[in-house]
Amino acid sequence: MNEHELLRLIDFCKKGNPYNESITLVGATKMVDVQTINKAVSLGLTTVAENRVQEFREKYDLIKDANHHFIGHLQSNKVKYLVGKVKLIHSVDSFSLAQVISEKAQKLGISQEILIEVNVGGELSKSGFSLENVELELEKIVKLPSLRISGLMAMLPKTDDQQLKISLCKEMRALFDKLKEKYINFTHLSMGMSEDYEIAVSHGSNMIRIGSLIFGKRNYGGN
Ligand SMILES: *Cc1c(COP(=O)(O)O)cnc(C)c1O
């Protein structure tokens, strides 16, 4: 683990974004061992996130004193392992998934916080609602019980074209601002990873998901 980089990122987040919002640093901990994760938490990382349910289940009980988020593609049949345990599910990418989360949360008598994932780059390889459909779908999702929809999540395309990234960030922020007027719980715009968090934050992200900068490069094998 790069402790220096972790502390630098914690400091970076304290400065906030141009909208005067505080920034949440989410440590993306896939393929990182529990001991290392706990070390990061002891150094001040307050939120950790897995992107595979199996890995989450293996580590959850062994990581105390941190908020747990889920950031990966989620199948409906695995929802039961997350609801009530994770503070925030970033990756709600269909109405039917929202429905299953809602049902499970209702059964547990809790409210599950979620974000709506937007496929901002329109990439075939990525999940998420399209920019065109997201508002209509959201209107349906907000009617489901036992959910707290607190904002949007997006993954920027892998590209060296910084201008493209900037314009996609601006689109996401504009959408977020528009929806924020309608939905009072909208507070999080989860956007930006190791290679693009600076662009994301300077264009309105207030939640960044950082893995390799803190924990080193790993072989992800996709999402
Ligand atoms: C792994 C992962 C990240 C972090 O990516 P890095 O490039 O390692 O910072 C962010 N979001 C999701 C959904 C991820 O799976």
PDB file of C-alpha atoms and ligand atoms in Angstrom:
ATOM      1  CA  MET A   1       0.000   0.000   0.000  1.00  0.00           C
ATOM      2  CA  ASN A   2       1.118   3.534  -0.739  1.00  0.00           C
ATOM      3  CA  GLU A   3       0.505   5.264   2.590  1.00  0.00           C
ATOM      4  CA  HIS A   4       1.801   8.578   1.373  1.00  0.00           C
ATOM      5  CA  GLU A   5      -0.671   8.561  -1.507  1.00  0.00           C
ATOM      6  CA  LEU A   6      -3.547   7.617   0.804  1.00  0.00           C
ATOM      7  CA  LEU A   7      -2.795  10.521   3.134  1.00  0.00           C
ATOM      8  CA  ARG A   8      -2.426  12.856   0.174  1.00  0.00           C
ATOM      9  CA  LEU A   9      -5.831  11.781  -1.173  1.00  0.00           C
ATOM     10  CA  ILE A  10      -7.475  12.234   2.233  1.00  0.00           C
ATOM     11  CA  ASP A  11      -6.038  15.739   2.259  1.00  0.00           C
ATOM     12  CA  PHE A  12      -7.149  16.373  -1.322  1.00  0.00           C
ATOM     13  CA  CYS A  13     -10.720  15.414  -0.411  1.00  0.00           C
ATOM     14  CA  LYS A  14     -10.756  17.785   2.562  1.00  0.00           C
ATOM     15  CA  LYS A  15     -10.342  20.704   0.149  1.00  0.00           C
ATOM     16  CA  GLY A  16     -13.723  19.980  -1.438  1.00  0.00           C
ATOM     17  CA  ASN A  17     -14.843  20.598  -5.007  1.00  0.00           C
ATOM     18  CA  PRO A  18     -15.624  23.876  -6.834  1.00  0.00           C
ATOM     19  CA  TYR A  19     -19.241  23.569  -5.654  1.00  0.00           C
ATOM     20  CA  ASN A  20     -18.088  23.812  -2.033  1.00  0.00           C
ATOM     21  CA  GLU A  21     -19.122  20.250  -1.368  1.00  0.00           C
ATOM     22  CA  SER A  22     -17.025  17.901   0.687  1.00  0.00           C
ATOM     23  CA  ILE A  23     -15.609  14.906  -1.140  1.00  0.00           C
ATOM     24  CA  THR A  24     -15.916  11.332   0.050  1.00  0.00           C
ATOM     25  CA  LEU A  25     -12.922   9.121  -0.604  1.00  0.00           C
ATOM     26  CA  VAL A  26     -14.012   5.549  -1.285  1.00  0.00           C
ATOM     27  CA  GLY A  27     -11.225   2.969  -1.230  1.00  0.00           C
ATOM     28  CA  ALA A  28     -11.794   0.393  -3.970  1.00  0.00           C
ATOM     29  CA  THR A  29     -10.425  -2.686  -2.225  1.00  0.00           C
ATOM     30  CA  LYS A  30     -10.856  -5.486  -4.749  1.00  0.00           C
ATOM     31  CA  MET A  31      -8.107  -8.045  -4.440  1.00  0.00           C
ATOM     32  CA  VAL A  32      -6.645  -6.267  -1.417  1.00  0.00           C
ATOM     33  CA  ASP A  33      -6.155  -8.378   1.710  1.00  0.00           C
ATOM     34  CA  VAL A  34      -8.008  -7.600   4.928  1.00  0.00           C
ATOM     35  CA  GLN A  35      -4.888  -6.676   6.856  1.00  0.00           C
ATOM     36  CA  THR A  36      -3.938  -4.024   4.311  1.00  0.00           C
ATOM     37  CA  ILE A  37      -7.482  -2.674   4.217  1.00  0.00           C
ATOM     38  CA  ASN A  38      -7.585  -2.383   8.005  1.00  0.00           C
ATOM     39  CA  LYS A  39      -4.240  -0.584   7.920  1.00  0.00           C
ATOM     40  CA  ALA A  40      -5.698   1.924   5.454  1.00  0.00           C
ATOM     41  CA  VAL A  41      -8.714   2.388   7.720  1.00  0.00           C
ATOM     42  CA  SER A  42      -6.447   3.023  10.701  1.00  0.00           C
ATOM     43  CA  LEU A  43      -4.677   5.701   8.661  1.00  0.00           C
ATOM     44  CA  GLY A  44      -7.948   7.530   8.053  1.00  0.00           C
ATOM     45  CA  LEU A  45      -9.747   5.846   5.146  1.00  0.00           C
ATOM     46  CA  THR A  46     -13.375   5.950   6.281  1.00  0.00           C
ATOM     47  CA  THR A  47     -15.097   4.133   3.410  1.00  0.00           C
ATOM     48  CA  VAL A  48     -14.197   0.884   1.657  1.00  0.00           C
ATOM     49  CA  ALA A  49     -15.896  -0.722  -1.317  1.00  0.00           C
ATOM     50  CA  GLU A  50     -15.908  -4.068  -3.060  1.00  0.00           C
ATOM     51  CA  ASN A  51     -17.155  -4.774  -6.549  1.00  0.00           C
ATOM     52  CA  ARG A  52     -17.794  -8.502  -6.200  1.00  0.00           C
ATOM     53  CA  VAL A  53     -20.359  -9.903  -3.767  1.00  0.00           C
ATOM     54  CA  GLN A  54     -18.314 -13.005  -2.971  1.00  0.00           C
ATOM     55  CA  GLU A  55     -15.298 -10.942  -1.986  1.00  0.00           C
ATOM     56  CA  PHE A  56     -17.478  -8.606   0.067  1.00  0.00           C
ATOM     57  CA  ARG A  57     -18.871 -11.571   2.003  1.00  0.00           C
ATOM     58  CA  GLU A  58     -15.409 -12.909   2.746  1.00  0.00           C
ATOM     59  CA  LYS A  59     -14.101  -9.620   4.087  1.00  0.00           C
ATOM     60  CA  TYR A  60     -17.098  -7.843   5.606  1.00  0.00           C
ATOM     61  CA  ASP A  61     -16.878  -9.161   9.175  1.00  0.00           C
ATOM     62  CA  LEU A  62     -13.121  -8.664   9.271  1.00  0.00           C
ATOM     63  CA  ILE A  63     -13.179  -4.959   8.506  1.00  0.00           C
ATOM     64  CA  LYS A  64     -14.487  -2.900  11.400  1.00  0.00           C
ATOM     65  CA  ASP A  65     -14.755   0.830  11.863  1.00  0.00           C
ATOM     66  CA  ALA A  66     -15.384   1.591   8.202  1.00  0.00           C
ATOM     67  CA  ASN A  67     -18.406   2.264   6.049  1.00  0.00           C
ATOM     68  CA  HIS A  68     -18.901  -0.423   3.431  1.00  0.00           C
ATOM     69  CA  HIS A  69     -20.049   0.455  -0.079  1.00  0.00           C
ATOM     70  CA  PHE A  70     -20.711  -1.769  -3.081  1.00  0.00           C
ATOM     71  CA  ILE A  71     -19.540  -0.516  -6.476  1.00  0.00           C
ATOM     72  CA  GLY A  72     -19.666  -3.456  -8.903  1.00  0.00           C
ATOM     73  CA  HIS A  73     -22.264  -4.871 -11.229  1.00  0.00           C
ATOM     74  CA  LEU A  74     -24.889  -6.534  -9.051  1.00  0.00           C
ATOM     75  CA  GLN A  75     -27.061  -9.522  -9.903  1.00  0.00           C
ATOM     76  CA  SER A  76     -30.524  -9.664  -8.362  1.00  0.00           C
ATOM     77  CA  ASN A  77     -29.950 -13.073  -6.757  1.00  0.00           C
ATOM     78  CA  LYS A  78     -27.055 -11.650  -4.715  1.00  0.00           C
ATOM     79  CA  VAL A  79     -28.848  -8.585  -3.396  1.00  0.00           C
ATOM     80  CA  LYS A  80     -29.714 -10.433  -0.182  1.00  0.00           C
ATOM     81  CA  TYR A  81     -26.059 -10.511   0.855  1.00  0.00           C
ATOM     82  CA  LEU A  82     -25.687  -6.737   0.703  1.00  0.00           C
ATOM     83  CA  VAL A  83     -28.864  -5.043   1.847  1.00  0.00           C
ATOM     84  CA  GLY A  84     -28.569  -3.768   5.391  1.00  0.00           C
ATOM     85  CA  LYS A  85     -24.828  -4.375   5.457  1.00  0.00           C
ATOM     86  CA  VAL A  86     -23.562  -1.873   2.931  1.00  0.00           C
ATOM     87  CA  LYS A  87     -24.233   1.768   3.584  1.00  0.00           C
ATOM     88  CA  LEU A  88     -24.439   2.562  -0.121  1.00  0.00           C
ATOM     89  CA  ILE A  89     -24.895   0.582  -3.335  1.00  0.00           C
ATOM     90  CA  HIS A  90     -23.449   2.687  -6.178  1.00  0.00           C
ATOM     91  CA  SER A  91     -24.348   0.445  -9.057  1.00  0.00           C
ATOM     92  CA  VAL A  92     -28.115   0.261  -9.473  1.00  0.00           C
ATOM     93  CA  ASP A  93     -28.437  -0.106 -13.212  1.00  0.00           C
ATOM     94  CA  SER A  94     -31.978  -1.386 -13.835  1.00  0.00           C
ATOM     95  CA  PHE A  95     -35.496  -0.985 -12.515  1.00  0.00           C
ATOM     96  CA  SER A  96     -35.717  -4.683 -11.716  1.00  0.00           C
ATOM     97  CA  LEU A  97     -32.564  -4.536  -9.578  1.00  0.00           C
ATOM     98  CA  ALA A  98     -33.969  -1.540  -7.690  1.00  0.00           C
ATOM     99  CA  GLN A  99     -37.151  -3.521  -7.160  1.00  0.00           C
ATOM    100  CA  VAL A 100     -35.311  -6.478  -5.627  1.00  0.00           C
ATOM    101  CA  ILE A 101     -33.287  -4.202  -3.321  1.00  0.00           C
ATOM    102  CA  SER A 102     -36.485  -2.447  -2.279  1.00  0.00           C
ATOM    103  CA  GLU A 103     -38.217  -5.735  -1.445  1.00  0.00           C
ATOM    104  CA  LYS A 104     -35.298  -6.987   0.626  1.00  0.00           C
ATOM    105  CA  ALA A 105     -34.960  -3.707   2.513  1.00  0.00           C
ATOM    106  CA  GLN A 106     -38.677  -3.654   3.218  1.00  0.00           C
ATOM    107  CA  LYS A 107     -38.499  -7.172   4.610  1.00  0.00           C
ATOM    108  CA  LEU A 108     -35.688  -6.112   6.935  1.00  0.00           C
ATOM    109  CA  GLY A 109     -37.573  -2.980   7.952  1.00  0.00           C
ATOM    110  CA  ILE A 110     -34.783  -0.686   6.844  1.00  0.00           C
ATOM    111  CA  SER A 111     -34.134   1.889   4.163  1.00  0.00           C
ATOM    112  CA  GLN A 112     -31.295   1.028   1.760  1.00  0.00           C
ATOM    113  CA  GLU A 113     -29.291   3.890   0.313  1.00  0.00           C
ATOM    114  CA  ILE A 114     -28.501   3.571  -3.401  1.00  0.00           C
ATOM    115  CA  LEU A 115     -27.102   5.510  -6.338  1.00  0.00           C
ATOM    116  CA  ILE A 116     -28.336   5.297  -9.893  1.00  0.00           C
ATOM    117  CA  GLU A 117     -25.613   4.276 -12.341  1.00  0.00           C
ATOM    118  CA  VAL A 118     -25.458   6.182 -15.600  1.00  0.00           C
ATOM    119  CA  ASN A 119     -23.570   4.874 -18.627  1.00  0.00           C
ATOM    120  CA  VAL A 120     -22.396   8.364 -19.461  1.00  0.00           C
ATOM    121  CA  GLY A 121     -20.082   7.321 -22.291  1.00  0.00           C
ATOM    122  CA  GLY A 122     -22.749   5.147 -23.910  1.00  0.00           C
ATOM    123  CA  GLU A 123     -20.336   2.208 -23.875  1.00  0.00           C
ATOM    124  CA  LEU A 124     -21.627  -1.240 -24.778  1.00  0.00           C
ATOM    125  CA  SER A 125     -19.255  -2.854 -22.284  1.00  0.00           C
ATOM    126  CA  LYS A 126     -20.648  -0.892 -19.345  1.00  0.00           C
ATOM    127  CA  SER A 127     -23.884  -1.103 -17.432  1.00  0.00           C
ATOM    128  CA  GLY A 128     -26.021   1.796 -16.328  1.00  0.00           C
ATOM    129  CA  PHE A 129     -28.976   3.780 -17.575  1.00  0.00           C
ATOM    130  CA  SER A 130     -28.496   5.866 -20.679  1.00  0.00           C
ATOM    131  CA  LEU A 131     -28.552   9.640 -20.338  1.00  0.00           C
ATOM    132  CA  GLU A 132     -31.752   9.584 -22.384  1.00  0.00           C
ATOM    133  CA  ASN A 133     -33.641   7.105 -20.177  1.00  0.00           C
ATOM    134  CA  VAL A 134     -32.398   7.841 -16.697  1.00  0.00           C
ATOM    135  CA  GLU A 135     -34.950  10.480 -15.731  1.00  0.00           C
ATOM    136  CA  LEU A 136     -37.965   8.402 -16.723  1.00  0.00           C
ATOM    137  CA  GLU A 137     -36.589   5.292 -15.028  1.00  0.00           C
ATOM    138  CA  LEU A 138     -35.846   7.296 -11.906  1.00  0.00           C
ATOM    139  CA  GLU A 139     -39.453   8.412 -11.749  1.00  0.00           C
ATOM    140  CA  LYS A 140     -40.432   4.760 -11.452  1.00  0.00           C
ATOM    141  CA  ILE A 141     -37.670   3.858  -8.982  1.00  0.00           C
ATOM    142  CA  VAL A 142     -38.502   6.676  -6.546  1.00  0.00           C
ATOM    143  CA  LYS A 143     -41.951   5.167  -6.100  1.00  0.00           C
ATOM    144  CA  LEU A 144     -40.467   1.972  -4.646  1.00  0.00           C
ATOM    145  CA  PRO A 145     -40.549   1.729  -0.849  1.00  0.00           C
ATOM    146  CA  SER A 146     -37.578   1.374   1.510  1.00  0.00           C
ATOM    147  CA  LEU A 147     -35.027   2.987  -0.781  1.00  0.00           C
ATOM    148  CA  ARG A 148     -33.109   6.182  -0.249  1.00  0.00           C
ATOM    149  CA  ILE A 149     -31.817   7.359  -3.614  1.00  0.00           C
ATOM    150  CA  SER A 150     -28.974   9.690  -2.803  1.00  0.00           C
ATOM    151  CA  GLY A 151     -27.500  10.457  -6.201  1.00  0.00           C
ATOM    152  CA  LEU A 152     -25.745   9.221  -9.319  1.00  0.00           C
ATOM    153  CA  MET A 153     -22.715   7.108 -10.189  1.00  0.00           C
ATOM    154  CA  ALA A 154     -20.764   7.053 -13.436  1.00  0.00           C
ATOM    155  CA  MET A 155     -17.645   5.406 -14.820  1.00  0.00           C
ATOM    156  CA  LEU A 156     -15.817   7.529 -17.349  1.00  0.00           C
ATOM    157  CA  PRO A 157     -14.537   5.761 -20.467  1.00  0.00           C
ATOM    158  CA  LYS A 158     -10.894   4.709 -20.547  1.00  0.00           C
ATOM    159  CA  THR A 159      -9.439   7.213 -22.978  1.00  0.00           C
ATOM    160  CA  ASP A 160      -6.577   9.662 -23.330  1.00  0.00           C
ATOM    161  CA  ASP A 161      -9.041  12.202 -24.665  1.00  0.00           C
ATOM    162  CA  GLN A 162      -9.220  14.537 -21.666  1.00  0.00           C
ATOM    163  CA  GLN A 163     -11.651  16.882 -23.413  1.00  0.00           C
ATOM    164  CA  LEU A 164     -14.094  14.025 -23.842  1.00  0.00           C
ATOM    165  CA  LYS A 165     -13.821  13.172 -20.158  1.00  0.00           C
ATOM    166  CA  ILE A 166     -14.387  16.794 -19.204  1.00  0.00           C
ATOM    167  CA  SER A 167     -17.496  17.081 -21.340  1.00  0.00           C
ATOM    168  CA  LEU A 168     -18.919  13.837 -19.940  1.00  0.00           C
ATOM    169  CA  CYS A 169     -18.257  15.056 -16.386  1.00  0.00           C
ATOM    170  CA  LYS A 170     -20.078  18.271 -17.206  1.00  0.00           C
ATOM    171  CA  GLU A 171     -23.032  16.317 -18.563  1.00  0.00           C
ATOM    172  CA  MET A 172     -23.184  14.240 -15.395  1.00  0.00           C
ATOM    173  CA  ARG A 173     -22.996  17.302 -13.175  1.00  0.00           C
ATOM    174  CA  ALA A 174     -25.741  19.061 -15.153  1.00  0.00           C
ATOM    175  CA  LEU A 175     -27.964  16.009 -14.811  1.00  0.00           C
ATOM    176  CA  PHE A 176     -27.161  15.757 -11.100  1.00  0.00           C
ATOM    177  CA  ASP A 177     -28.009  19.445 -10.537  1.00  0.00           C
ATOM    178  CA  LYS A 178     -31.279  19.092 -12.415  1.00  0.00           C
ATOM    179  CA  LEU A 179     -32.343  16.021 -10.456  1.00  0.00           C
ATOM    180  CA  LYS A 180     -31.211  17.576  -7.179  1.00  0.00           C
ATOM    181  CA  GLU A 181     -33.955  20.185  -7.537  1.00  0.00           C
ATOM    182  CA  LYS A 182     -36.548  17.465  -7.827  1.00  0.00           C
ATOM    183  CA  TYR A 183     -35.202  14.908  -5.363  1.00  0.00           C
ATOM    184  CA  ILE A 184     -34.091  16.378  -2.057  1.00  0.00           C
ATOM    185  CA  ASN A 185     -32.038  13.350  -1.047  1.00  0.00           C
ATOM    186  CA  PHE A 186     -29.689  13.804  -4.006  1.00  0.00           C
ATOM    187  CA  THR A 187     -26.298  14.560  -2.476  1.00  0.00           C
ATOM    188  CA  HIS A 188     -23.729  12.213  -4.045  1.00  0.00           C
ATOM    189  CA  LEU A 189     -22.173  12.282  -7.478  1.00  0.00           C
ATOM    190  CA  SER A 190     -19.845   9.258  -7.502  1.00  0.00           C
ATOM    191  CA  MET A 191     -17.426   9.772 -10.375  1.00  0.00           C
ATOM    192  CA  GLY A 192     -13.671   9.502 -10.794  1.00  0.00           C
ATOM    193  CA  MET A 193     -11.101   6.740 -10.283  1.00  0.00           C
ATOM    194  CA  SER A 194      -7.300   6.701  -9.988  1.00  0.00           C
ATOM    195  CA  GLU A 195      -6.682   7.950 -13.501  1.00  0.00           C
ATOM    196  CA  ASP A 196      -9.339  10.637 -13.710  1.00  0.00           C
ATOM    197  CA  TYR A 197     -10.360  11.735 -10.219  1.00  0.00           C
ATOM    198  CA  GLU A 198      -8.851  15.215 -10.581  1.00  0.00           C
ATOM    199  CA  ILE A 199     -10.845  15.942 -13.734  1.00  0.00           C
ATOM    200  CA  ALA A 200     -13.953  14.479 -12.118  1.00  0.00           C
ATOM    201  CA  VAL A 201     -13.676  16.553  -8.943  1.00  0.00           C
ATOM    202  CA  SER A 202     -12.899  19.797 -10.736  1.00  0.00           C
ATOM    203  CA  HIS A 203     -16.076  19.260 -12.763  1.00  0.00           C
ATOM    204  CA  GLY A 204     -18.381  18.470  -9.888  1.00  0.00           C
ATOM    205  CA  SER A 205     -17.848  14.964  -8.551  1.00  0.00           C
ATOM    206  CA  ASN A 206     -18.106  14.721  -4.759  1.00  0.00           C
ATOM    207  CA  MET A 207     -17.333  11.024  -4.309  1.00  0.00           C
ATOM    208  CA  ILE A 208     -14.270   9.339  -5.807  1.00  0.00           C
ATOM    209  CA  ARG A 209     -13.534   5.615  -5.956  1.00  0.00           C
ATOM    210  CA  ILE A 210      -9.797   5.004  -5.782  1.00  0.00           C
ATOM    211  CA  GLY A 211      -8.058   1.640  -5.991  1.00  0.00           C
ATOM    212  CA  SER A 212      -4.692   1.395  -7.707  1.00  0.00           C
ATOM    213  CA  LEU A 213      -3.320   4.753  -6.555  1.00  0.00           C
ATOM    214  CA  ILE A 214      -3.629   3.600  -2.956  1.00  0.00           C
ATOM    215  CA  PHE A 215      -3.248  -0.171  -3.185  1.00  0.00           C
ATOM    216  CA  GLY A 216      -1.128  -0.577  -6.283  1.00  0.00           C
ATOM    217  CA  LYS A 217      -1.979  -2.018  -9.660  1.00  0.00           C
ATOM    218  CA  ARG A 218      -3.844  -5.317  -9.617  1.00  0.00           C
ATOM    219  CA  ASN A 219      -5.067  -7.652 -12.328  1.00  0.00           C
ATOM    220  CA  TYR A 220      -8.741  -6.817 -12.300  1.00  0.00           C
ATOM    221  CA  GLY A 221      -9.974  -9.134 -14.991  1.00  0.00           C
ATOM    222  CA  GLY A 222     -12.836  -6.774 -15.703  1.00  0.00           C
ATOM    223  CA  ASN A 223     -15.582  -5.607 -13.437  1.00  0.00           C
TER     224      ASN A 223
HETATM  225  C1  LIG B   1     -11.805  -0.926  -9.234  1.00  0.00           C
HETATM  226  C2  LIG B   1     -12.844   0.095  -9.328  1.00  0.00           C
HETATM  227  C3  LIG B   1     -12.554   1.451  -9.093  1.00  0.00           C
HETATM  228  C4  LIG B   1     -11.156   1.946  -8.799  1.00  0.00           C
HETATM  229  O1  LIG B   1     -10.342   1.853  -9.933  1.00  0.00           O
HETATM  230  P1  LIG B   1      -8.797   2.304  -9.890  1.00  0.00           P
HETATM  231  O2  LIG B   1      -8.477   2.609 -11.306  1.00  0.00           O
HETATM  232  O3  LIG B   1      -8.041   1.162  -9.349  1.00  0.00           O
HETATM  233  O4  LIG B   1      -8.720   3.504  -9.025  1.00  0.00           O
HETATM  234  C5  LIG B   1     -13.600   2.353  -9.161  1.00  0.00           C
HETATM  235  N1  LIG B   1     -14.858   1.962  -9.451  1.00  0.00           N
HETATM  236  C6  LIG B   1     -15.174   0.683  -9.685  1.00  0.00           C
HETATM  237  C7  LIG B   1     -16.574   0.333 -10.003  1.00  0.00           C
HETATM  238  C8  LIG B   1     -14.186  -0.287  -9.632  1.00  0.00           C
HETATM  239  O5  LIG B   1     -14.511  -1.570  -9.868  1.00  0.00           O
END
